[in-house]
Amino acid sequence: MVQIGYTMMTEQAGPRELVDHVVRAEEAGFDFSVTSDHYFPWLRSQGHSPYAWAVLGAAAQATSRIPLMTYVTCPTFRYHPAVVAQKAATLQLLSEGRFRLGLGSGENLNEHVVGGGWPSVDVRHEMFEEAVEIIRALFEGGHVNHRGTHFDVESARLWDLPDEAPRIGVAVSGERSCALAGRLGDAVIATEPKPGLLEAFDRHGGAGKPRIGQLPVCYDPDRDAAVERAHSQFRWFGSGWKVNSELPHPDSFEAATQFVTPDDVADAIPCGDDPDAFVEAVRPYAEAGFTEIALVQIGGESQPAYLDWSEKTLLPALRDAFG
């Protein structure tokens, strides 16, 4: 059985709206939720980027059932890993055990704001591995001292620890990150339905662990309006992770996607109100072996209509197709 999730995309709605949306997603019957953690939107047309952790705290209090998850937080640049551990433990307490900590090695778009440059991917992976080890040590309780290649921790301790530490999901895009995820993660996170990623995750210790995917959709009764909105706000999506992680600013994404057409976007993202098109977009993820799939409805103002349609039409269709 595949679980279907809702994405609180911080790049396209303000903080109060995001909380309202996840409350409605819980009512509509989504199985879980995920939240992006950005400092910038991908494109100026998206227009938002509130602090994800404050939004999650409010969401934890406003909901009662739906699981919450960062998708994903980078624990190496904007945030020191000791601070990430504290935030995650607090969210786990506020949500009464509904929080999972999704982690990734970051994007230049968000992490450049604190200065220090943007190192090579090998260095980012080294930093990420060290950060996860620090977070796990703090989740175990007691004082942590650490002298590492990239981080120092001076007698840190989490004074408010949940009975069960948050599960850690690790985002992957290639063999090296899959090896890290299999060894260090409780789940794997990916935004492409590539069976090879999950096979590599399994080879490195991930067999039997949850695998969480994500894909964009654009519901609108007017398909042309859906295609226009998807092109305006999400044409960056098909650039691939190696590009998306390197560009430093929304204007960079504007330039990189200037020749992407609405037809290109419509070929990659289901647009309109035909549930069969949405089911077929989800199918590659289910067939690849993803156990959880989070949908991203494009456009902040379109969320209420999408959530109503999901409750009545989309979720029943997806459950008929995938259990």
PDB file of N, CA and C in Angstrom, residues 17-105:
ATOM      1  N   GLU A  17      -1.177  30.801   5.929  1.00  0.00           N
ATOM      2  CA  GLU A  17      -1.837  30.016   4.895  1.00  0.00           C
ATOM      3  C   GLU A  17      -1.338  28.567   4.905  1.00  0.00           C
ATOM      4  N   LEU A  18      -0.036  28.378   5.081  1.00  0.00           N
ATOM      5  CA  LEU A  18       0.517  27.024   5.112  1.00  0.00           C
ATOM      6  C   LEU A  18      -0.114  26.193   6.228  1.00  0.00           C
ATOM      7  N   VAL A  19      -0.290  26.795   7.391  1.00  0.00           N
ATOM      8  CA  VAL A  19      -0.920  26.069   8.499  1.00  0.00           C
ATOM      9  C   VAL A  19      -2.384  25.759   8.180  1.00  0.00           C
ATOM     10  N   ASP A  20      -3.093  26.721   7.619  1.00  0.00           N
ATOM     11  CA  ASP A  20      -4.480  26.462   7.212  1.00  0.00           C
ATOM     12  C   ASP A  20      -4.548  25.307   6.217  1.00  0.00           C
ATOM     13  N   HIS A  21      -3.604  25.275   5.297  1.00  0.00           N
ATOM     14  CA  HIS A  21      -3.632  24.240   4.265  1.00  0.00           C
ATOM     15  C   HIS A  21      -3.401  22.850   4.847  1.00  0.00           C
ATOM     16  N   VAL A  22      -2.463  22.723   5.776  1.00  0.00           N
ATOM     17  CA  VAL A  22      -2.193  21.385   6.316  1.00  0.00           C
ATOM     18  C   VAL A  22      -3.336  20.925   7.219  1.00  0.00           C
ATOM     19  N   VAL A  23      -4.005  21.859   7.886  1.00  0.00           N
ATOM     20  CA  VAL A  23      -5.203  21.490   8.655  1.00  0.00           C
ATOM     21  C   VAL A  23      -6.257  20.904   7.716  1.00  0.00           C
ATOM     22  N   ARG A  24      -6.463  21.549   6.583  1.00  0.00           N
ATOM     23  CA  ARG A  24      -7.444  21.048   5.610  1.00  0.00           C
ATOM     24  C   ARG A  24      -6.968  19.724   4.993  1.00  0.00           C
ATOM     25  N   ALA A  25      -5.663  19.573   4.784  1.00  0.00           N
ATOM     26  CA  ALA A  25      -5.137  18.319   4.253  1.00  0.00           C
ATOM     27  C   ALA A  25      -5.404  17.162   5.209  1.00  0.00           C
ATOM     28  N   GLU A  26      -5.268  17.413   6.502  1.00  0.00           N
ATOM     29  CA  GLU A  26      -5.596  16.396   7.495  1.00  0.00           C
ATOM     30  C   GLU A  26      -7.071  16.028   7.406  1.00  0.00           C
ATOM     31  N   GLU A  27      -7.930  17.020   7.303  1.00  0.00           N
ATOM     32  CA  GLU A  27      -9.365  16.767   7.191  1.00  0.00           C
ATOM     33  C   GLU A  27      -9.692  15.996   5.910  1.00  0.00           C
ATOM     34  N   ALA A  28      -8.977  16.299   4.825  1.00  0.00           N
ATOM     35  CA  ALA A  28      -9.244  15.663   3.540  1.00  0.00           C
ATOM     36  C   ALA A  28      -8.803  14.203   3.503  1.00  0.00           C
ATOM     37  N   GLY A  29      -7.919  13.815   4.415  1.00  0.00           N
ATOM     38  CA  GLY A  29      -7.531  12.415   4.493  1.00  0.00           C
ATOM     39  C   GLY A  29      -6.154  12.081   3.964  1.00  0.00           C
ATOM     40  N   PHE A  30      -5.300  13.085   3.752  1.00  0.00           N
ATOM     41  CA  PHE A  30      -3.924  12.777   3.358  1.00  0.00           C
ATOM     42  C   PHE A  30      -3.244  11.992   4.481  1.00  0.00           C
ATOM     43  N   ASP A  31      -2.361  11.079   4.097  1.00  0.00           N
ATOM     44  CA  ASP A  31      -1.737  10.169   5.053  1.00  0.00           C
ATOM     45  C   ASP A  31      -0.605  10.811   5.836  1.00  0.00           C
ATOM     46  N   PHE A  32       0.072  11.785   5.252  1.00  0.00           N
ATOM     47  CA  PHE A  32       1.195  12.443   5.916  1.00  0.00           C
ATOM     48  C   PHE A  32       1.430  13.779   5.226  1.00  0.00           C
ATOM     49  N   SER A  33       2.313  14.584   5.801  1.00  0.00           N
ATOM     50  CA  SER A  33       2.664  15.858   5.191  1.00  0.00           C
ATOM     51  C   SER A  33       4.165  16.071   5.260  1.00  0.00           C
ATOM     52  N   VAL A  34       4.672  16.878   4.330  1.00  0.00           N
ATOM     53  CA  VAL A  34       6.075  17.270   4.329  1.00  0.00           C
ATOM     54  C   VAL A  34       6.144  18.785   4.126  1.00  0.00           C
ATOM     55  N   THR A  35       7.253  19.383   4.548  1.00  0.00           N
ATOM     56  CA  THR A  35       7.426  20.826   4.479  1.00  0.00           C
ATOM     57  C   THR A  35       8.806  21.162   3.942  1.00  0.00           C
ATOM     58  N   SER A  36       8.876  21.996   2.922  1.00  0.00           N
ATOM     59  CA  SER A  36      10.170  22.451   2.429  1.00  0.00           C
ATOM     60  C   SER A  36      10.774  23.442   3.415  1.00  0.00           C
ATOM     61  N   ASP A  37      12.098  23.588   3.362  1.00  0.00           N
ATOM     62  CA  ASP A  37      12.822  24.447   4.307  1.00  0.00           C
ATOM     63  C   ASP A  37      13.753  25.342   3.493  1.00  0.00           C
ATOM     64  N   HIS A  38      13.235  26.488   3.057  1.00  0.00           N
ATOM     65  CA  HIS A  38      13.943  27.370   2.132  1.00  0.00           C
ATOM     66  C   HIS A  38      14.175  28.741   2.742  1.00  0.00           C
ATOM     67  N   TYR A  39      15.183  29.430   2.188  1.00  0.00           N
ATOM     68  CA  TYR A  39      15.372  30.857   2.467  1.00  0.00           C
ATOM     69  C   TYR A  39      14.905  31.698   1.278  1.00  0.00           C
ATOM     70  N   PHE A  40      14.943  31.116   0.081  1.00  0.00           N
ATOM     71  CA  PHE A  40      14.495  31.760  -1.145  1.00  0.00           C
ATOM     72  C   PHE A  40      13.473  30.875  -1.844  1.00  0.00           C
ATOM     73  N   PRO A  41      12.547  31.464  -2.597  1.00  0.00           N
ATOM     74  CA  PRO A  41      11.777  30.658  -3.544  1.00  0.00           C
ATOM     75  C   PRO A  41      12.663  30.290  -4.732  1.00  0.00           C
ATOM     76  N   TRP A  42      12.231  29.293  -5.493  1.00  0.00           N
ATOM     77  CA  TRP A  42      12.995  28.923  -6.699  1.00  0.00           C
ATOM     78  C   TRP A  42      12.893  30.019  -7.758  1.00  0.00           C
ATOM     79  N   LEU A  43      11.678  30.569  -7.911  1.00  0.00           N
ATOM     80  CA  LEU A  43      11.427  31.636  -8.878  1.00  0.00           C
ATOM     81  C   LEU A  43      10.684  32.769  -8.170  1.00  0.00           C
ATOM     82  N   ARG A  44      10.905  33.994  -8.632  1.00  0.00           N
ATOM     83  CA  ARG A  44      10.241  35.136  -8.012  1.00  0.00           C
ATOM     84  C   ARG A  44       8.723  35.008  -8.059  1.00  0.00           C
ATOM     85  N   SER A  45       8.201  34.346  -9.088  1.00  0.00           N
ATOM     86  CA  SER A  45       6.749  34.215  -9.227  1.00  0.00           C
ATOM     87  C   SER A  45       6.125  33.424  -8.094  1.00  0.00           C
ATOM     88  N   GLN A  46       6.908  32.598  -7.399  1.00  0.00           N
ATOM     89  CA  GLN A  46       6.363  31.863  -6.257  1.00  0.00           C
ATOM     90  C   GLN A  46       6.122  32.799  -5.071  1.00  0.00           C
ATOM     91  N   GLY A  47       7.055  33.679  -4.795  1.00  0.00           N
ATOM     92  CA  GLY A  47       6.786  34.829  -3.962  1.00  0.00           C
ATOM     93  C   GLY A  47       6.847  34.688  -2.460  1.00  0.00           C
ATOM     94  N   HIS A  48       7.288  33.540  -1.918  1.00  0.00           N
ATOM     95  CA  HIS A  48       7.286  33.364  -0.465  1.00  0.00           C
ATOM     96  C   HIS A  48       8.512  32.570  -0.023  1.00  0.00           C
ATOM     97  N   SER A  49       8.777  32.585   1.274  1.00  0.00           N
ATOM     98  CA  SER A  49       9.747  31.687   1.886  1.00  0.00           C
ATOM     99  C   SER A  49       9.827  31.950   3.392  1.00  0.00           C
ATOM    100  N   PRO A  50       8.742  31.668   4.137  1.00  0.00           N
ATOM    101  CA  PRO A  50       8.778  31.843   5.589  1.00  0.00           C
ATOM    102  C   PRO A  50       9.643  30.776   6.255  1.00  0.00           C
ATOM    103  N   TYR A  51       9.911  30.984   7.530  1.00  0.00           N
ATOM    104  CA  TYR A  51      10.761  30.064   8.290  1.00  0.00           C
ATOM    105  C   TYR A  51       9.999  28.770   8.575  1.00  0.00           C
ATOM    106  N   ALA A  52      10.480  27.680   8.001  1.00  0.00           N
ATOM    107  CA  ALA A  52       9.741  26.424   8.021  1.00  0.00           C
ATOM    108  C   ALA A  52       9.507  25.894   9.430  1.00  0.00           C
ATOM    109  N   TRP A  53      10.485  26.084  10.328  1.00  0.00           N
ATOM    110  CA  TRP A  53      10.367  25.483  11.651  1.00  0.00           C
ATOM    111  C   TRP A  53       9.308  26.167  12.501  1.00  0.00           C
ATOM    112  N   ALA A  54       9.112  27.467  12.330  1.00  0.00           N
ATOM    113  CA  ALA A  54       8.012  28.145  13.015  1.00  0.00           C
ATOM    114  C   ALA A  54       6.669  27.664  12.473  1.00  0.00           C
ATOM    115  N   VAL A  55       6.600  27.486  11.152  1.00  0.00           N
ATOM    116  CA  VAL A  55       5.385  26.961  10.537  1.00  0.00           C
ATOM    117  C   VAL A  55       5.071  25.566  11.073  1.00  0.00           C
ATOM    118  N   LEU A  56       6.090  24.739  11.195  1.00  0.00           N
ATOM    119  CA  LEU A  56       5.875  23.381  11.696  1.00  0.00           C
ATOM    120  C   LEU A  56       5.401  23.386  13.149  1.00  0.00           C
ATOM    121  N   GLY A  57       5.938  24.281  13.962  1.00  0.00           N
ATOM    122  CA  GLY A  57       5.476  24.376  15.339  1.00  0.00           C
ATOM    123  C   GLY A  57       3.997  24.720  15.410  1.00  0.00           C
ATOM    124  N   ALA A  58       3.579  25.680  14.582  1.00  0.00           N
ATOM    125  CA  ALA A  58       2.165  26.045  14.539  1.00  0.00           C
ATOM    126  C   ALA A  58       1.325  24.891  14.005  1.00  0.00           C
ATOM    127  N   ALA A  59       1.834  24.202  12.973  1.00  0.00           N
ATOM    128  CA  ALA A  59       1.100  23.073  12.401  1.00  0.00           C
ATOM    129  C   ALA A  59       0.940  21.946  13.407  1.00  0.00           C
ATOM    130  N   ALA A  60       1.960  21.722  14.222  1.00  0.00           N
ATOM    131  CA  ALA A  60       1.886  20.668  15.231  1.00  0.00           C
ATOM    132  C   ALA A  60       0.752  20.925  16.219  1.00  0.00           C
ATOM    133  N   GLN A  61       0.522  22.197  16.532  1.00  0.00           N
ATOM    134  CA  GLN A  61      -0.542  22.541  17.468  1.00  0.00           C
ATOM    135  C   GLN A  61      -1.913  22.580  16.807  1.00  0.00           C
ATOM    136  N   ALA A  62      -1.950  22.864  15.504  1.00  0.00           N
ATOM    137  CA  ALA A  62      -3.225  23.017  14.805  1.00  0.00           C
ATOM    138  C   ALA A  62      -3.782  21.699  14.285  1.00  0.00           C
ATOM    139  N   THR A  63      -2.950  20.654  14.230  1.00  0.00           N
ATOM    140  CA  THR A  63      -3.378  19.351  13.738  1.00  0.00           C
ATOM    141  C   THR A  63      -3.281  18.330  14.864  1.00  0.00           C
ATOM    142  N   SER A  64      -3.863  17.161  14.622  1.00  0.00           N
ATOM    143  CA  SER A  64      -3.835  16.129  15.655  1.00  0.00           C
ATOM    144  C   SER A  64      -3.426  14.756  15.142  1.00  0.00           C
ATOM    145  N   ARG A  65      -3.538  14.524  13.839  1.00  0.00           N
ATOM    146  CA  ARG A  65      -3.272  13.186  13.298  1.00  0.00           C
ATOM    147  C   ARG A  65      -2.139  13.150  12.287  1.00  0.00           C
ATOM    148  N   ILE A  66      -2.111  14.092  11.386  1.00  0.00           N
ATOM    149  CA  ILE A  66      -1.256  13.981  10.208  1.00  0.00           C
ATOM    150  C   ILE A  66       0.222  14.083  10.590  1.00  0.00           C
ATOM    151  N   PRO A  67       1.068  13.147  10.142  1.00  0.00           N
ATOM    152  CA  PRO A  67       2.501  13.245  10.408  1.00  0.00           C
ATOM    153  C   PRO A  67       3.118  14.453   9.704  1.00  0.00           C
ATOM    154  N   LEU A  68       4.183  14.987  10.306  1.00  0.00           N
ATOM    155  CA  LEU A  68       4.897  16.157   9.796  1.00  0.00           C
ATOM    156  C   LEU A  68       6.335  15.768   9.498  1.00  0.00           C
ATOM    157  N   MET A  69       6.938  16.452   8.524  1.00  0.00           N
ATOM    158  CA  MET A  69       8.314  16.099   8.149  1.00  0.00           C
ATOM    159  C   MET A  69       8.962  17.263   7.418  1.00  0.00           C
ATOM    160  N   THR A  70      10.236  17.524   7.694  1.00  0.00           N
ATOM    161  CA  THR A  70      10.997  18.453   6.857  1.00  0.00           C
ATOM    162  C   THR A  70      11.431  17.723   5.596  1.00  0.00           C
ATOM    163  N   TYR A  71      11.300  18.422   4.451  1.00  0.00           N
ATOM    164  CA  TYR A  71      11.587  17.779   3.157  1.00  0.00           C
ATOM    165  C   TYR A  71      12.228  18.813   2.233  1.00  0.00           C
ATOM    166  N   VAL A  72      13.523  19.150   2.455  1.00  0.00           N
ATOM    167  CA  VAL A  72      14.374  18.670   3.521  1.00  0.00           C
ATOM    168  C   VAL A  72      15.106  19.848   4.154  1.00  0.00           C
ATOM    169  N   THR A  73      15.696  19.587   5.330  1.00  0.00           N
ATOM    170  CA  THR A  73      16.534  20.556   6.021  1.00  0.00           C
ATOM    171  C   THR A  73      17.999  20.234   5.773  1.00  0.00           C
ATOM    172  N   CYS A  74      18.778  21.265   5.502  1.00  0.00           N
ATOM    173  CA  CYS A  74      20.230  21.113   5.379  1.00  0.00           C
ATOM    174  C   CYS A  74      20.861  21.426   6.747  1.00  0.00           C
ATOM    175  N   PRO A  75      21.550  20.476   7.375  1.00  0.00           N
ATOM    176  CA  PRO A  75      22.066  20.683   8.733  1.00  0.00           C
ATOM    177  C   PRO A  75      23.520  21.136   8.785  1.00  0.00           C
ATOM    178  N   THR A  76      23.988  21.837   7.728  1.00  0.00           N
ATOM    179  CA  THR A  76      25.425  22.105   7.659  1.00  0.00           C
ATOM    180  C   THR A  76      25.803  23.554   7.408  1.00  0.00           C
ATOM    181  N   PHE A  77      24.902  24.411   6.943  1.00  0.00           N
ATOM    182  CA  PHE A  77      25.279  25.781   6.609  1.00  0.00           C
ATOM    183  C   PHE A  77      24.448  26.794   7.393  1.00  0.00           C
ATOM    184  N   ARG A  78      23.188  26.986   7.018  1.00  0.00           N
ATOM    185  CA  ARG A  78      22.344  27.932   7.767  1.00  0.00           C
ATOM    186  C   ARG A  78      22.175  27.512   9.214  1.00  0.00           C
ATOM    187  N   TYR A  79      22.136  26.212   9.446  1.00  0.00           N
ATOM    188  CA  TYR A  79      21.911  25.680  10.791  1.00  0.00           C
ATOM    189  C   TYR A  79      23.085  24.807  11.210  1.00  0.00           C
ATOM    190  N   HIS A  80      23.559  24.992  12.420  1.00  0.00           N
ATOM    191  CA  HIS A  80      24.524  24.052  12.995  1.00  0.00           C
ATOM    192  C   HIS A  80      23.775  22.768  13.362  1.00  0.00           C
ATOM    193  N   PRO A  81      24.396  21.609  13.201  1.00  0.00           N
ATOM    194  CA  PRO A  81      23.681  20.357  13.505  1.00  0.00           C
ATOM    195  C   PRO A  81      23.181  20.261  14.939  1.00  0.00           C
ATOM    196  N   ALA A  82      23.882  20.877  15.907  1.00  0.00           N
ATOM    197  CA  ALA A  82      23.388  20.846  17.285  1.00  0.00           C
ATOM    198  C   ALA A  82      22.063  21.588  17.409  1.00  0.00           C
ATOM    199  N   VAL A  83      21.876  22.657  16.641  1.00  0.00           N
ATOM    200  CA  VAL A  83      20.630  23.412  16.658  1.00  0.00           C
ATOM    201  C   VAL A  83      19.529  22.625  15.952  1.00  0.00           C
ATOM    202  N   VAL A  84      19.866  21.942  14.856  1.00  0.00           N
ATOM    203  CA  VAL A  84      18.886  21.100  14.168  1.00  0.00           C
ATOM    204  C   VAL A  84      18.376  20.014  15.107  1.00  0.00           C
ATOM    205  N   ALA A  85      19.268  19.402  15.867  1.00  0.00           N
ATOM    206  CA  ALA A  85      18.850  18.358  16.815  1.00  0.00           C
ATOM    207  C   ALA A  85      17.871  18.920  17.842  1.00  0.00           C
ATOM    208  N   GLN A  86      18.147  20.117  18.346  1.00  0.00           N
ATOM    209  CA  GLN A  86      17.255  20.737  19.330  1.00  0.00           C
ATOM    210  C   GLN A  86      15.890  21.033  18.718  1.00  0.00           C
ATOM    211  N   LYS A  87      15.875  21.587  17.508  1.00  0.00           N
ATOM    212  CA  LYS A  87      14.612  21.901  16.849  1.00  0.00           C
ATOM    213  C   LYS A  87      13.794  20.639  16.601  1.00  0.00           C
ATOM    214  N   ALA A  88      14.461  19.590  16.132  1.00  0.00           N
ATOM    215  CA  ALA A  88      13.751  18.360  15.808  1.00  0.00           C
ATOM    216  C   ALA A  88      13.176  17.702  17.058  1.00  0.00           C
ATOM    217  N   ALA A  89      13.946  17.692  18.144  1.00  0.00           N
ATOM    218  CA  ALA A  89      13.442  17.112  19.392  1.00  0.00           C
ATOM    219  C   ALA A  89      12.229  17.887  19.892  1.00  0.00           C
ATOM    220  N   THR A  90      12.279  19.212  19.795  1.00  0.00           N
ATOM    221  CA  THR A  90      11.157  20.034  20.230  1.00  0.00           C
ATOM    222  C   THR A  90       9.924  19.777  19.376  1.00  0.00           C
ATOM    223  N   LEU A  91      10.094  19.664  18.044  1.00  0.00           N
ATOM    224  CA  LEU A  91       8.961  19.377  17.163  1.00  0.00           C
ATOM    225  C   LEU A  91       8.359  18.010  17.457  1.00  0.00           C
ATOM    226  N   GLN A  92       9.208  17.055  17.784  1.00  0.00           N
ATOM    227  CA  GLN A  92       8.693  15.735  18.127  1.00  0.00           C
ATOM    228  C   GLN A  92       7.820  15.798  19.386  1.00  0.00           C
ATOM    229  N   LEU A  93       8.210  16.612  20.351  1.00  0.00           N
ATOM    230  CA  LEU A  93       7.405  16.786  21.555  1.00  0.00           C
ATOM    231  C   LEU A  93       6.107  17.537  21.258  1.00  0.00           C
ATOM    232  N   LEU A  94       6.197  18.625  20.511  1.00  0.00           N
ATOM    233  CA  LEU A  94       5.003  19.412  20.198  1.00  0.00           C
ATOM    234  C   LEU A  94       3.985  18.601  19.405  1.00  0.00           C
ATOM    235  N   SER A  95       4.460  17.744  18.521  1.00  0.00           N
ATOM    236  CA  SER A  95       3.564  16.964  17.663  1.00  0.00           C
ATOM    237  C   SER A  95       3.158  15.635  18.285  1.00  0.00           C
ATOM    238  N   GLU A  96       3.661  15.359  19.477  1.00  0.00           N
ATOM    239  CA  GLU A  96       3.368  14.101  20.182  1.00  0.00           C
ATOM    240  C   GLU A  96       3.753  12.887  19.343  1.00  0.00           C
ATOM    241  N   GLY A  97       4.979  12.960  18.799  1.00  0.00           N
ATOM    242  CA  GLY A  97       5.538  11.804  18.108  1.00  0.00           C
ATOM    243  C   GLY A  97       5.234  11.724  16.629  1.00  0.00           C
ATOM    244  N   ARG A  98       4.741  12.818  16.017  1.00  0.00           N
ATOM    245  CA  ARG A  98       4.365  12.780  14.597  1.00  0.00           C
ATOM    246  C   ARG A  98       5.424  13.352  13.667  1.00  0.00           C
ATOM    247  N   PHE A  99       6.589  13.695  14.173  1.00  0.00           N
ATOM    248  CA  PHE A  99       7.581  14.412  13.361  1.00  0.00           C
ATOM    249  C   PHE A  99       8.703  13.499  12.901  1.00  0.00           C
ATOM    250  N   ARG A 100       9.084  13.670  11.635  1.00  0.00           N
ATOM    251  CA  ARG A 100      10.278  13.034  11.086  1.00  0.00           C
ATOM    252  C   ARG A 100      11.207  14.119  10.549  1.00  0.00           C
ATOM    253  N   LEU A 101      12.487  13.889  10.707  1.00  0.00           N
ATOM    254  CA  LEU A 101      13.505  14.862  10.302  1.00  0.00           C
ATOM    255  C   LEU A 101      14.087  14.444   8.959  1.00  0.00           C
ATOM    256  N   GLY A 102      13.662  15.127   7.913  1.00  0.00           N
ATOM    257  CA  GLY A 102      14.238  14.900   6.596  1.00  0.00           C
ATOM    258  C   GLY A 102      15.436  15.799   6.390  1.00  0.00           C
ATOM    259  N   LEU A 103      16.569  15.208   6.005  1.00  0.00           N
ATOM    260  CA  LEU A 103      17.825  15.941   5.867  1.00  0.00           C
ATOM    261  C   LEU A 103      18.406  15.774   4.467  1.00  0.00           C
ATOM    262  N   GLY A 104      19.115  16.797   4.016  1.00  0.00           N
ATOM    263  CA  GLY A 104      19.818  16.742   2.747  1.00  0.00           C
ATOM    264  C   GLY A 104      21.039  17.639   2.779  1.00  0.00           C
ATOM    265  N   SER A 105      21.864  17.529   1.759  1.00  0.00           N
ATOM    266  CA  SER A 105      23.125  18.274   1.739  1.00  0.00           C
ATOM    267  C   SER A 105      22.974  19.702   1.241  1.00  0.00           C
TER     268      SER A 105
END
